[in-house]
Backbone as JSON Lines, residues from 0, in Angstrom:
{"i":0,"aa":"X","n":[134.74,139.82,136.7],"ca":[133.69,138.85,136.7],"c":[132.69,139.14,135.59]}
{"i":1,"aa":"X","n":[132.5,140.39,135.55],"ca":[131.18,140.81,134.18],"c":[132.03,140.25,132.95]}
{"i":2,"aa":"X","n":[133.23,140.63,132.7],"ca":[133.64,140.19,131.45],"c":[134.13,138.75,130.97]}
{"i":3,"aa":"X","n":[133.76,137.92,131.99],"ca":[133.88,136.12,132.13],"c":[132.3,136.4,131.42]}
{"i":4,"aa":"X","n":[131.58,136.89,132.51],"ca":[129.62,136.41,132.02],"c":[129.53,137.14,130.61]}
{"i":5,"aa":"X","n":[129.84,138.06,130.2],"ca":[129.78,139.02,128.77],"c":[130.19,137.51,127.66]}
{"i":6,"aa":"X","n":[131.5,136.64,128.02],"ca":[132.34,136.06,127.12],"c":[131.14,134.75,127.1]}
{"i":7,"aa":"X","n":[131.28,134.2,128.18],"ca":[130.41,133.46,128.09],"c":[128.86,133.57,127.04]}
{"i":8,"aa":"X","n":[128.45,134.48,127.54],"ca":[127.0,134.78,126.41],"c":[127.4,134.95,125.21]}
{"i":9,"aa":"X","n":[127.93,135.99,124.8],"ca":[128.64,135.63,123.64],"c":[128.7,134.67,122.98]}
{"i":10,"aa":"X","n":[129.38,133.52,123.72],"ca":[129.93,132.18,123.06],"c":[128.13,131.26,123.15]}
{"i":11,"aa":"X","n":[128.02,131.52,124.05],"ca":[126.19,130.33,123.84],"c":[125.56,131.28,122.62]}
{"i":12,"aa":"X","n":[125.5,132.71,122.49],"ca":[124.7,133.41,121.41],"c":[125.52,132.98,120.13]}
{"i":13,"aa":"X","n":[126.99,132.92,120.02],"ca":[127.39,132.51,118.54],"c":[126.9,130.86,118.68]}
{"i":14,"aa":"X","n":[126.97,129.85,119.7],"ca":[126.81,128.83,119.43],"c":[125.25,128.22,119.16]}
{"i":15,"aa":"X","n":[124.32,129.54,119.67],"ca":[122.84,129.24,119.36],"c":[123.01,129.49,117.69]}
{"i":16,"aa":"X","n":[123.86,130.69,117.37],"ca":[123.36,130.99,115.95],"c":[123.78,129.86,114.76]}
{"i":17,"aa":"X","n":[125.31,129.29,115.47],"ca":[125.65,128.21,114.83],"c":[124.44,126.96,114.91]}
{"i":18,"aa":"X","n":[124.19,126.73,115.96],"ca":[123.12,125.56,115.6],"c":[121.61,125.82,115.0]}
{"i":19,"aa":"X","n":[121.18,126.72,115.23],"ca":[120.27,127.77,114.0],"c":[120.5,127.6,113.11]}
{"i":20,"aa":"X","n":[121.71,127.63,112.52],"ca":[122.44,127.3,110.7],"c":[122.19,126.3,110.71]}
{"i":21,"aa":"X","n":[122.88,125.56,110.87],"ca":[123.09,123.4,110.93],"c":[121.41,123.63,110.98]}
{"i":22,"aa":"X","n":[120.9,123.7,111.98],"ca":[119.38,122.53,111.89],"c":[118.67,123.27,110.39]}
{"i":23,"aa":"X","n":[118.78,124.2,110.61],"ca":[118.36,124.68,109.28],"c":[118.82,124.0,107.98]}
{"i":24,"aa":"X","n":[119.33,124.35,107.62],"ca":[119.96,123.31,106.67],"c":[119.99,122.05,106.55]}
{"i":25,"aa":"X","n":[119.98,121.27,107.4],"ca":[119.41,119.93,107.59],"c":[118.54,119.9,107.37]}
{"i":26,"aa":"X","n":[117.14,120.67,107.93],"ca":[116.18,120.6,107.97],"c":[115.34,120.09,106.49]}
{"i":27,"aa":"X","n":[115.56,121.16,106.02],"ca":[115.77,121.5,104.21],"c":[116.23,120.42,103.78]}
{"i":28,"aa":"X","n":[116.94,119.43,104.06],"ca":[117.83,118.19,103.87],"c":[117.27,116.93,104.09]}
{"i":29,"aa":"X","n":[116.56,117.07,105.27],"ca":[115.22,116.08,105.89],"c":[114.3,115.92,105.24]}
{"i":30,"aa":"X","n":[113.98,117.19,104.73],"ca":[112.24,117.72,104.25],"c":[112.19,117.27,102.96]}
{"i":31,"aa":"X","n":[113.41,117.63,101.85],"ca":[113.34,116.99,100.73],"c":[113.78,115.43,100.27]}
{"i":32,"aa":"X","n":[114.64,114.95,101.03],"ca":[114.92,113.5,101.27],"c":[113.7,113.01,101.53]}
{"i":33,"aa":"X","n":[112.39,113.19,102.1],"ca":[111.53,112.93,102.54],"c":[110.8,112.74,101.5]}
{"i":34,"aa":"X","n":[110.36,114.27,100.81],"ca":[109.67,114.06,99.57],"c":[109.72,113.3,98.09]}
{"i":35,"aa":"X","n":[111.13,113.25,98.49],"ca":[111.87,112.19,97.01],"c":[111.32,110.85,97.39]}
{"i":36,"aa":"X","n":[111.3,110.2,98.38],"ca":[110.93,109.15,99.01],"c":[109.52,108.81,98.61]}
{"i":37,"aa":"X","n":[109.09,109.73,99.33],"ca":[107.18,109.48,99.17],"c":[106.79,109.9,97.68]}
{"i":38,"aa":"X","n":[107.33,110.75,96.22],"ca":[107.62,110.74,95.46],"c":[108.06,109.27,94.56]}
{"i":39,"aa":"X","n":[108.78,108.8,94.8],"ca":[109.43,107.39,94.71],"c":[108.33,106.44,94.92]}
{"i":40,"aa":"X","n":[107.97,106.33,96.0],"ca":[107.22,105.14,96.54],"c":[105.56,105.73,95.44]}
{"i":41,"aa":"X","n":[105.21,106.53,95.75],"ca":[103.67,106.91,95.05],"c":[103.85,106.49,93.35]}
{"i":42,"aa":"X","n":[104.76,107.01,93.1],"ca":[105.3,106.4,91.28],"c":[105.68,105.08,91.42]}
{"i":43,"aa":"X","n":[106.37,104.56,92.67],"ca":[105.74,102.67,92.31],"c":[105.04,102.51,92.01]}
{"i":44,"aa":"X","n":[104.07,102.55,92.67],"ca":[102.64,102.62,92.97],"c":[102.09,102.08,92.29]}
{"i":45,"aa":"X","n":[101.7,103.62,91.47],"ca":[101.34,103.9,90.03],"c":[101.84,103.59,89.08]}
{"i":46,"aa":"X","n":[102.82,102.85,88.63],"ca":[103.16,102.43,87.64],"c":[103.24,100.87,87.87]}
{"i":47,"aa":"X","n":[102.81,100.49,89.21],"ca":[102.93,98.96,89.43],"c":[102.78,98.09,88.19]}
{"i":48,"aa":"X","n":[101.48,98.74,87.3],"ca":[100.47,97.5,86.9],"c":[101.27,98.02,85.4]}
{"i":49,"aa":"X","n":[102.41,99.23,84.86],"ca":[103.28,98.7,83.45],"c":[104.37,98.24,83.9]}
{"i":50,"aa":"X","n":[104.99,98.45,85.08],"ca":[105.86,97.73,85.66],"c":[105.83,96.22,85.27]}
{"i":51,"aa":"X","n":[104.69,95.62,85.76],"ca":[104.31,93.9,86.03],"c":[104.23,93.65,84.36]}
{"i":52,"aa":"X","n":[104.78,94.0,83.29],"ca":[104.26,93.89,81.98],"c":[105.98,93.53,81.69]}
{"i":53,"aa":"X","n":[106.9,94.08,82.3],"ca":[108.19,93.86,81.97],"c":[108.94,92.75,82.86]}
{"i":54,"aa":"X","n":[109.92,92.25,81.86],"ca":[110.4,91.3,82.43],"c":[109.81,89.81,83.29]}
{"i":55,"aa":"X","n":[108.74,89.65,82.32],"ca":[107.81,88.73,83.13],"c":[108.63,87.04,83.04]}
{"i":56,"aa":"X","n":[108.68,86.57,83.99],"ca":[109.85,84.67,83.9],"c":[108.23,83.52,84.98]}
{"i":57,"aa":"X","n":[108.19,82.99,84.13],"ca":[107.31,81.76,84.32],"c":[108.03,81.05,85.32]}
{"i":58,"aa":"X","n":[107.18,80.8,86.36],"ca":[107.61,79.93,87.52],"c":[106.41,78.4,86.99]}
{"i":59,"aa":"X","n":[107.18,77.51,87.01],"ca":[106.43,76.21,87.04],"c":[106.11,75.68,88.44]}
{"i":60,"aa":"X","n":[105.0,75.68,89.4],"ca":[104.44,75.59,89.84],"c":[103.8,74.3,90.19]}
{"i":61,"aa":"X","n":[104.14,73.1,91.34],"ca":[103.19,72.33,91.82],"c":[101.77,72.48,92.91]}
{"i":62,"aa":"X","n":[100.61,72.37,92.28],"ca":[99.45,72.68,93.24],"c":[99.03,72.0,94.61]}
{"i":63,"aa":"X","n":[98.91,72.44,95.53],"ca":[98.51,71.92,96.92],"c":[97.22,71.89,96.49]}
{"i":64,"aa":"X","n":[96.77,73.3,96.33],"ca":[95.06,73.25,97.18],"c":[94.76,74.43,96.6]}
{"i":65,"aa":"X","n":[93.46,75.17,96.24],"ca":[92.82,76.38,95.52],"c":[92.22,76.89,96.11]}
{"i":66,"aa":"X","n":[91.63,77.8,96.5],"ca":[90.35,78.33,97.05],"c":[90.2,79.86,96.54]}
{"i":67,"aa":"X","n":[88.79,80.3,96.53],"ca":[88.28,81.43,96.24],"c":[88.16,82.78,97.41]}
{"i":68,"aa":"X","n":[88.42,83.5,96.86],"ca":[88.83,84.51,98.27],"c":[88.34,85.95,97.42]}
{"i":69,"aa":"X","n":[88.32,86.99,98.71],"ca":[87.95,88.37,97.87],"c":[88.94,89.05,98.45]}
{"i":70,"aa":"X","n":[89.45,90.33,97.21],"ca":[90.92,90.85,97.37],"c":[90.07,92.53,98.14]}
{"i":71,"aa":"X","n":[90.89,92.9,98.89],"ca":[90.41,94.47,99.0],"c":[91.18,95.56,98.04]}
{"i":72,"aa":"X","n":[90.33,96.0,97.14],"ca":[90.0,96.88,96.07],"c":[89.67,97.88,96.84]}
{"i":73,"aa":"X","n":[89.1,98.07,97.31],"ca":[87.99,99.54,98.37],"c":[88.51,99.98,99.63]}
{"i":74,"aa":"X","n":[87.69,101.25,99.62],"ca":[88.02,101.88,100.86],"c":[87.03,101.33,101.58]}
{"i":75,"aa":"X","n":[86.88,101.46,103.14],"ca":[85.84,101.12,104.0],"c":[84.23,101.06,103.51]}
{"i":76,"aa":"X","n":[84.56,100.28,103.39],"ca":[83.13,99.37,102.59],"c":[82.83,99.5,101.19]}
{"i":77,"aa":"X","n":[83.74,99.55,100.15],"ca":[83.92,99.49,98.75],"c":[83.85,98.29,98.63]}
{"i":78,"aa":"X","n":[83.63,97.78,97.22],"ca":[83.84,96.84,96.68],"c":[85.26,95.93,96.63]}
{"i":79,"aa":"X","n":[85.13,94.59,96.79],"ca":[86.37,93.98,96.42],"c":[86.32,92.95,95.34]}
{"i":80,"aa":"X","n":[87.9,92.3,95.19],"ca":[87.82,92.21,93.9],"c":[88.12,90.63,94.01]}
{"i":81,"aa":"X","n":[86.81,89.51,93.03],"ca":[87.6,88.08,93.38],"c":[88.51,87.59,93.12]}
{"i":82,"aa":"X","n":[89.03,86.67,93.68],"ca":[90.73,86.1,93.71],"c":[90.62,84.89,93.68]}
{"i":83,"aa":"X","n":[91.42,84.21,93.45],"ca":[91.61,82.65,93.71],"c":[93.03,82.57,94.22]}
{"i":84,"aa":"X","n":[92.66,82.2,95.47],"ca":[94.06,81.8,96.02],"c":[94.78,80.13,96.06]}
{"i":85,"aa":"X","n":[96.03,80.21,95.49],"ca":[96.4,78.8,95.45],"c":[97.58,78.56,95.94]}
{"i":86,"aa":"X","n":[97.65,77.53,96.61],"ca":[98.76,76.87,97.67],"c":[99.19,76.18,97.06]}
{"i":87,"aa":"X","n":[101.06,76.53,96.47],"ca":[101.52,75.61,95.68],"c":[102.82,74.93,96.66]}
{"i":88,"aa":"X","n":[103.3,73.9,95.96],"ca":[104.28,73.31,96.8],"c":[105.55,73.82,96.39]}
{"i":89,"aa":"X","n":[105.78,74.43,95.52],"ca":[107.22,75.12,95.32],"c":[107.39,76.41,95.31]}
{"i":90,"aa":"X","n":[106.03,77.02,95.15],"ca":[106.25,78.79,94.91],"c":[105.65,78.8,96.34]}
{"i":91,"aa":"X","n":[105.01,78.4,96.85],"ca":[103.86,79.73,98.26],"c":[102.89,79.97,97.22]}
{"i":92,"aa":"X","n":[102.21,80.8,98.57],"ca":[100.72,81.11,98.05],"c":[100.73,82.21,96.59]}
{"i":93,"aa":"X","n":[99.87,81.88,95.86],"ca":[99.88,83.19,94.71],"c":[98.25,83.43,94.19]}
{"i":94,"aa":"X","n":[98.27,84.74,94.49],"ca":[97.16,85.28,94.12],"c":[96.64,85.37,92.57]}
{"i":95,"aa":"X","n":[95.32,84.7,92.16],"ca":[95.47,84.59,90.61],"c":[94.11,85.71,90.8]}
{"i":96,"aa":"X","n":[94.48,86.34,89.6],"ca":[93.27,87.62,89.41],"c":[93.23,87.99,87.88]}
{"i":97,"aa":"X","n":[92.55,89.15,87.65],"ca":[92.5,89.41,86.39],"c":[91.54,89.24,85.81]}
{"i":98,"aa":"X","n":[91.52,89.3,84.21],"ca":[89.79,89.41,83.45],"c":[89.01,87.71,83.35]}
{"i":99,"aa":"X","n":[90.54,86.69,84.05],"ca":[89.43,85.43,83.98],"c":[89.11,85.06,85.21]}
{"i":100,"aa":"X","n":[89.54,85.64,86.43],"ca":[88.19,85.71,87.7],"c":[87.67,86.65,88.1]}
{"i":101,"aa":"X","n":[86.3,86.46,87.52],"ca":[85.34,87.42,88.48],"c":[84.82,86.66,89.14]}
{"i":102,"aa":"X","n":[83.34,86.89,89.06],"ca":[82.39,87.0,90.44],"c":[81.5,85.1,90.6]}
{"i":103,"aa":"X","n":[81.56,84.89,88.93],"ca":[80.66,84.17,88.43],"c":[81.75,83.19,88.02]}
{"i":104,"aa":"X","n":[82.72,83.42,88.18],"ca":[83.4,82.24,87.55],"c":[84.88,81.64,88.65]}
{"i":105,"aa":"X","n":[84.88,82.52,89.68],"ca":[86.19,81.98,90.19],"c":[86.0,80.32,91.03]}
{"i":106,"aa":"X","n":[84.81,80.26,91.07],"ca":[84.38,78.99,91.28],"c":[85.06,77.77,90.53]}
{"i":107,"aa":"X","n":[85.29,78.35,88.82],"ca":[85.66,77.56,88.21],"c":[86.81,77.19,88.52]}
{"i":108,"aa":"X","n":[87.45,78.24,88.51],"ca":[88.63,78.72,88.18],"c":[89.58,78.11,88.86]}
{"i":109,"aa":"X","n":[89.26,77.77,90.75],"ca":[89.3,77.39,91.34],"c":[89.57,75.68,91.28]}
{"i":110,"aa":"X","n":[88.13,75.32,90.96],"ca":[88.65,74.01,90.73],"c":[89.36,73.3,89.3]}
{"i":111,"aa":"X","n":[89.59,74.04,88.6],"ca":[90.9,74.2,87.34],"c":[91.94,73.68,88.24]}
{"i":112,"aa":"X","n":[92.28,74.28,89.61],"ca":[93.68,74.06,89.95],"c":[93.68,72.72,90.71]}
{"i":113,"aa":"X","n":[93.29,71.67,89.95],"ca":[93.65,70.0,90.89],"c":[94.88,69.91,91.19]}
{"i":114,"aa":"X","n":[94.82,69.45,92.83],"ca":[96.38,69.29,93.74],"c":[96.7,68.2,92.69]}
{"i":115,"aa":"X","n":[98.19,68.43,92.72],"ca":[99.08,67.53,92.23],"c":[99.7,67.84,90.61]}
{"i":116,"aa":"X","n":[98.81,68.62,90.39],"ca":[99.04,69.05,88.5],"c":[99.99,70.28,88.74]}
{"i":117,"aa":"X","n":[100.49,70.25,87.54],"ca":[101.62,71.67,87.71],"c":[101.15,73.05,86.52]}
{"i":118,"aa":"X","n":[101.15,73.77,86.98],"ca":[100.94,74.69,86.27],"c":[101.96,76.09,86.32]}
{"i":119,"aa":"X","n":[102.23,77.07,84.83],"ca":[103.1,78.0,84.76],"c":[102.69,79.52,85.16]}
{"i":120,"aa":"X","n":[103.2,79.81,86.05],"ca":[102.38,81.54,86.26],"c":[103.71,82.22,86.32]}
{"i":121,"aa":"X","n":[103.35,83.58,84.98],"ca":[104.01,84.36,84.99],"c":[104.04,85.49,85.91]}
{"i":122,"aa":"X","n":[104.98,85.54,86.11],"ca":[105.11,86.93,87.12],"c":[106.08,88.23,86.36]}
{"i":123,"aa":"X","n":[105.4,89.33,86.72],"ca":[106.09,90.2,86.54],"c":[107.13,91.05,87.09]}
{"i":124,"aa":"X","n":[107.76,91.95,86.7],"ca":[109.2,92.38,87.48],"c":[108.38,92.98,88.82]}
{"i":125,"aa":"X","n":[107.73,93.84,88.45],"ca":[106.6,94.6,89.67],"c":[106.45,93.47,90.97]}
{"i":126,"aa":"X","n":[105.94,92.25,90.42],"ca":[105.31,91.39,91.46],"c":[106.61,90.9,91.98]}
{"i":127,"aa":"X","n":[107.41,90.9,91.42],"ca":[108.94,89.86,91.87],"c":[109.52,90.74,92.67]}
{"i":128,"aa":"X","n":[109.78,91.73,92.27],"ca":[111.14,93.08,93.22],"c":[109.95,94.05,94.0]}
{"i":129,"aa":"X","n":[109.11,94.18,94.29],"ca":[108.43,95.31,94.87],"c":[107.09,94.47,96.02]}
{"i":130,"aa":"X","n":[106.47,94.09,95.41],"ca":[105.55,93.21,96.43],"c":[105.85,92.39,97.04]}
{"i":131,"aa":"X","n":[106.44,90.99,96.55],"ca":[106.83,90.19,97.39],"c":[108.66,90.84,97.98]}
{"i":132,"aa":"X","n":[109.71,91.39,97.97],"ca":[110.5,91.94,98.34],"c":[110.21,93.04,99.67]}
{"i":133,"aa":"X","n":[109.63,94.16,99.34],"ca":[109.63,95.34,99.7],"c":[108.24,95.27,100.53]}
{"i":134,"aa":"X","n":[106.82,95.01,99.87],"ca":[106.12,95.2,100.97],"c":[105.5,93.91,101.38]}
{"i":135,"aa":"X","n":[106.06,92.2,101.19],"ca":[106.47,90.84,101.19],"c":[105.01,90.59,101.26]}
{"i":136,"aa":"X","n":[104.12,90.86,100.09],"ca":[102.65,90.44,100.12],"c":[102.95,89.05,99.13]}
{"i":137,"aa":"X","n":[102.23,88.15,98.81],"ca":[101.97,87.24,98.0],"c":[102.05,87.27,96.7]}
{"i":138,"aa":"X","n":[102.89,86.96,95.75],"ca":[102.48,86.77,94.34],"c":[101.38,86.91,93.95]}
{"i":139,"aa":"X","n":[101.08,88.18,93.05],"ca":[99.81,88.36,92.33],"c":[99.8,87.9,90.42]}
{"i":140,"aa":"X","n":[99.26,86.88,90.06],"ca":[99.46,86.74,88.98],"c":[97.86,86.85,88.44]}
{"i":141,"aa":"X","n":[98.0,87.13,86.59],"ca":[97.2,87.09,85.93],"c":[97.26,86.22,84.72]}
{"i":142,"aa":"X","n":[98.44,85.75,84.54],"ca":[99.02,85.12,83.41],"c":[98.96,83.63,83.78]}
{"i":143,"aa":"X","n":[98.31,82.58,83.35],"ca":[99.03,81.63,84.11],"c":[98.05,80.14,82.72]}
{"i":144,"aa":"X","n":[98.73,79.47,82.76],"ca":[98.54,78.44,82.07],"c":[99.31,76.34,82.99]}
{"i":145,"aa":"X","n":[97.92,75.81,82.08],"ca":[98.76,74.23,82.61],"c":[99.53,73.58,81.88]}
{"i":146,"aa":"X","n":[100.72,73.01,82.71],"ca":[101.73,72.62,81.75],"c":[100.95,71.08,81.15]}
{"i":147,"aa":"X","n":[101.13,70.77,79.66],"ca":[100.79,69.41,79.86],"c":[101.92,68.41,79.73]}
């Protein structure tokens, strides 16, 4: 009978040491799969805004409706940044931003976009495969002109 219980322990002590190995090694396997990831995703990120510079394709665009909106830029109670949001009838909503709306002017900017007129906004590869795809936020454009 002792040498059944001897065999037995044995076999759970090699099979603890075996699974000791495996998780280990996995582990190590987990941990860096992990970091490549969050690695990956942080260099999106950060390179979003030379990203959005390549491969930019003009969507022609019919206008619903415009309105002025503020983007969050900031952490808990930072500054944000103005936007003009416009409701088109063939793209969805797209966020227009950049050095021609600020604070003092998206007012204008805004009513620039009369329903029914069509206008071209470029988008970039960034805004096409990563935002609206991956984390499915709205078209952010800065580029954008009216067709006449």
């Amino acid at each position: 009978m002792l040498s059944v219980v001897s065999k037995v322990a044995r076999m759970a002590t090699s099979f603890y040491s075996w699974w000791v190995g495996v998780w280990k090694a996995k582990a190590v396997t987990i941990s860096f799969t992990i970091f490549a990831l969050m690695f990956l995703w942080v260099g999106l990120i950060i390179s979003g805004p030379w990203l959005n510079t390549m491969d930019r394709q003009g969507w022609k665009c019919e206008i619903v409706s415009a309105e002025t909106a503020s983007g969050g830029m900031g952490l808990r109670g930072g500054s944000s940044a103005p936007l003009v949001v416009v409701h088109t009838k063939n793209c969805g909503r797209i966020n227009v931003s950049g050095t021609t709306v600020n604070l003092d002017s998206k007012g204008q900017v805004a009513a620039s976009f009369e329903p029914g007129s069509e206008w071209v906004f470029e988008l970039g590869w960034y805004t096409r495969n990563f935002l609206m795809k991956v984390l499915q936020l709205p078209q952010s454009v800065q580029i954008y002109h009216r067709v006449n």
